[in-house]
């Protein structure tokens, strides 16, 4: 297996396990076993479990931000764009293999001093805030972008707590009223 294929296999396996089980509950030996790679191969690509977590969050951050932006870009008016993001959130959260927001799941497991990982999570969350600000920029309501972001993340975490779609639908209803 080529080095890039081994690296990709490790990242894909770790991503699946971190998302489904959580970071702390996933051990290096499980990743190695399920990826079908040697321990030396894992450490050749990632010096630590945290390095692997950083890669997972970086990849998922780019994928998530691209997916949200793509959904918004299907529409023209700012209100339609924002509502499309919440519709997408509802659609994703209804999937059987949905275990919550990748980033909120991880941040809840981190010790306070995990600044390197927290910075990646902040970067992704700031990307969501920036997306809302970009959508609303024609009407110059930056404060509104922060409010939409809070509804977005609040809906994600409340959905995780309750395991139900109502938090996302409630957030969307509030967004419709605000806009």
Coordinates of C-alpha atoms in Angstrom, one line a residue:
X1 CA 0.0 0.0 0.0
X2 CA 1.3 3.5 -0.9
X3 CA 2.2 5.8 1.9
X4 CA -0.6 8.2 1.0
X5 CA -3.1 5.3 0.9
X6 CA -2.0 4.2 4.3
X7 CA -2.3 7.7 5.7
X8 CA -5.8 8.1 4.2
X9 CA -6.8 4.7 5.7
X10 CA -5.6 5.8 9.1
X11 CA -7.4 9.2 8.9
X12 CA -10.7 7.6 7.6
X13 CA -10.6 5.0 10.3
X14 CA -9.8 7.5 13.1
X15 CA -12.4 9.9 11.8
X16 CA -15.1 7.3 11.9
X17 CA -14.1 6.1 15.4
X18 CA -13.7 9.6 16.8
X19 CA -17.1 10.6 15.5
X20 CA -19.0 7.5 16.6
X21 CA -17.2 6.7 19.9
X22 CA -15.5 10.0 20.9
X23 CA -11.9 10.9 21.1
X24 CA -11.2 9.7 24.6
X25 CA -13.0 6.3 24.1
X26 CA -10.9 5.6 20.9
X27 CA -7.6 4.1 21.5
X28 CA -4.6 4.0 19.1
X29 CA -4.6 0.2 19.1
X30 CA -8.2 0.2 17.9
X31 CA -7.4 2.6 15.1
X32 CA -4.4 0.5 14.1
X33 CA -6.4 -2.7 14.1
X34 CA -9.4 -1.4 12.3
X35 CA -7.3 0.5 9.7
X36 CA -5.3 -2.7 9.1
X37 CA -1.9 -0.9 9.4
X38 CA 1.2 -1.4 11.5
X39 CA 1.8 0.7 14.5
X40 CA 5.0 2.0 12.9
X41 CA 2.9 3.2 9.9
X42 CA 0.6 5.1 12.1
X43 CA 3.5 6.8 13.9
X44 CA 5.3 7.5 10.6
X45 CA 2.3 9.7 9.6
X46 CA 1.2 11.0 13.0
X47 CA 3.5 11.5 16.0
X48 CA 0.6 11.4 18.5
X49 CA -3.0 10.7 18.8
X50 CA -3.5 14.5 19.1
X51 CA -1.9 14.9 15.6
X52 CA -4.4 12.5 14.2
X53 CA -7.2 14.4 15.9
X54 CA -5.9 17.7 14.4
X55 CA -6.0 16.1 10.9
X56 CA -9.6 14.8 11.5
X57 CA -10.8 18.2 12.6
X58 CA -9.0 20.0 9.8
X59 CA -10.5 17.7 7.2
X60 CA -14.0 17.7 8.7
X61 CA -13.8 21.5 9.1
X62 CA -13.1 22.0 5.4
X63 CA -15.8 19.5 4.4
X64 CA -18.4 21.0 6.7
X65 CA -17.8 24.6 5.7
X66 CA -17.9 23.6 2.0
X67 CA -21.2 21.7 2.4
X68 CA -22.9 24.6 4.3
X69 CA -21.7 27.1 1.7
X70 CA -22.9 24.9 -1.2
X71 CA -26.3 24.7 0.4
X72 CA -26.6 28.4 0.9
X73 CA -25.4 29.1 -2.7
X74 CA -28.3 27.2 -4.1
X75 CA -30.5 30.3 -3.3
X76 CA -30.4 34.0 -4.1
X77 CA -31.9 36.0 -1.3
X78 CA -30.1 36.1 2.1
X79 CA -33.2 34.8 4.0
X80 CA -33.4 31.8 1.6
X81 CA -29.7 31.1 2.0
X82 CA -29.8 31.1 5.8
X83 CA -32.9 28.9 5.9
X84 CA -31.3 26.5 3.5
X85 CA -28.4 26.1 6.0
X86 CA -30.9 25.2 8.7
X87 CA -32.8 22.8 6.3
X88 CA -29.4 21.1 5.6
X89 CA -28.8 20.8 9.3
X90 CA -32.1 19.2 9.8
X91 CA -31.5 16.8 6.9
X92 CA -28.0 15.8 8.2
X93 CA -29.2 15.3 11.8
X94 CA -32.0 13.0 10.6
X95 CA -29.5 10.5 9.1
X96 CA -29.1 7.2 11.1
X97 CA -25.3 7.6 11.4
X98 CA -25.6 11.2 12.8
X99 CA -23.9 11.5 16.2
X100 CA -23.8 15.3 16.6
X101 CA -21.5 18.0 15.5
X102 CA -17.9 16.7 15.1
X103 CA -16.5 19.8 16.7
X104 CA -18.9 20.2 19.6
X105 CA -18.4 16.5 20.4
X106 CA -14.7 16.9 20.6
X107 CA -14.6 20.2 22.4
X108 CA -16.7 18.7 25.2
X109 CA -14.0 16.0 25.7
X110 CA -11.0 18.3 25.8
X111 CA -9.0 19.4 28.8
X112 CA -8.9 23.2 29.2
X113 CA -5.3 23.4 28.1
X114 CA -5.7 21.7 24.7
X115 CA -5.3 25.0 22.9
X116 CA -4.0 23.5 19.7
X117 CA -7.2 21.5 19.1
X118 CA -9.4 24.3 20.5
X119 CA -7.9 26.7 17.9
X120 CA -8.9 24.4 15.1
X121 CA -12.5 24.1 16.5
X122 CA -12.7 27.9 16.9
X123 CA -11.5 28.3 13.3
X124 CA -14.3 26.0 12.0
X125 CA -16.9 27.8 14.1
X126 CA -15.6 31.2 13.1
X127 CA -16.1 29.9 9.5
X128 CA -19.7 29.3 10.2
X129 CA -20.1 32.8 11.7
X130 CA -18.3 34.3 8.7
X131 CA -20.6 32.4 6.3
X132 CA -23.6 34.0 8.0
X133 CA -21.9 37.4 7.9
X134 CA -21.2 37.0 4.1
X135 CA -24.8 36.0 3.4
X136 CA -26.1 39.0 5.3
X137 CA -23.4 41.5 4.2
X138 CA -25.7 43.0 1.5
X139 CA -27.9 44.3 4.4
X140 CA -25.0 45.0 6.7
X141 CA -26.2 43.1 9.8
X142 CA -23.0 41.6 11.3
X143 CA -24.6 41.4 14.8
X144 CA -27.4 39.3 13.2
X145 CA -24.8 36.9 11.9
X146 CA -23.6 36.3 15.4
X147 CA -27.2 35.6 16.5
X148 CA -27.7 33.2 13.7
X149 CA -24.5 31.4 14.6
X150 CA -25.7 31.1 18.2
X151 CA -29.0 29.6 17.0
X152 CA -27.1 27.2 14.7
X153 CA -24.7 25.9 17.4
X154 CA -27.5 25.9 20.0
X155 CA -29.6 23.8 17.7
X156 CA -26.7 21.4 17.2
X157 CA -26.0 20.8 20.9
X158 CA -29.7 20.7 21.9
X159 CA -30.3 18.2 19.1
X160 CA -27.5 16.1 20.6
X161 CA -28.9 16.3 24.1
X162 CA -32.5 15.4 23.1
X163 CA -31.8 13.2 20.0
X164 CA -34.7 14.8 18.3
X165 CA -35.3 17.2 15.4
X166 CA -37.3 19.8 17.3
X167 CA -34.3 21.9 18.4
X168 CA -33.3 22.5 14.7
X169 CA -36.9 23.1 13.6
X170 CA -37.3 25.6 16.6
X171 CA -34.1 27.4 15.6
X172 CA -35.3 27.6 12.0
X173 CA -38.6 29.1 13.1
X174 CA -36.7 31.7 15.2
X175 CA -34.5 32.5 12.2
X176 CA -37.6 33.0 10.0
X177 CA -39.0 35.4 12.6
X178 CA -35.7 37.3 12.9
X179 CA -35.2 37.6 9.2

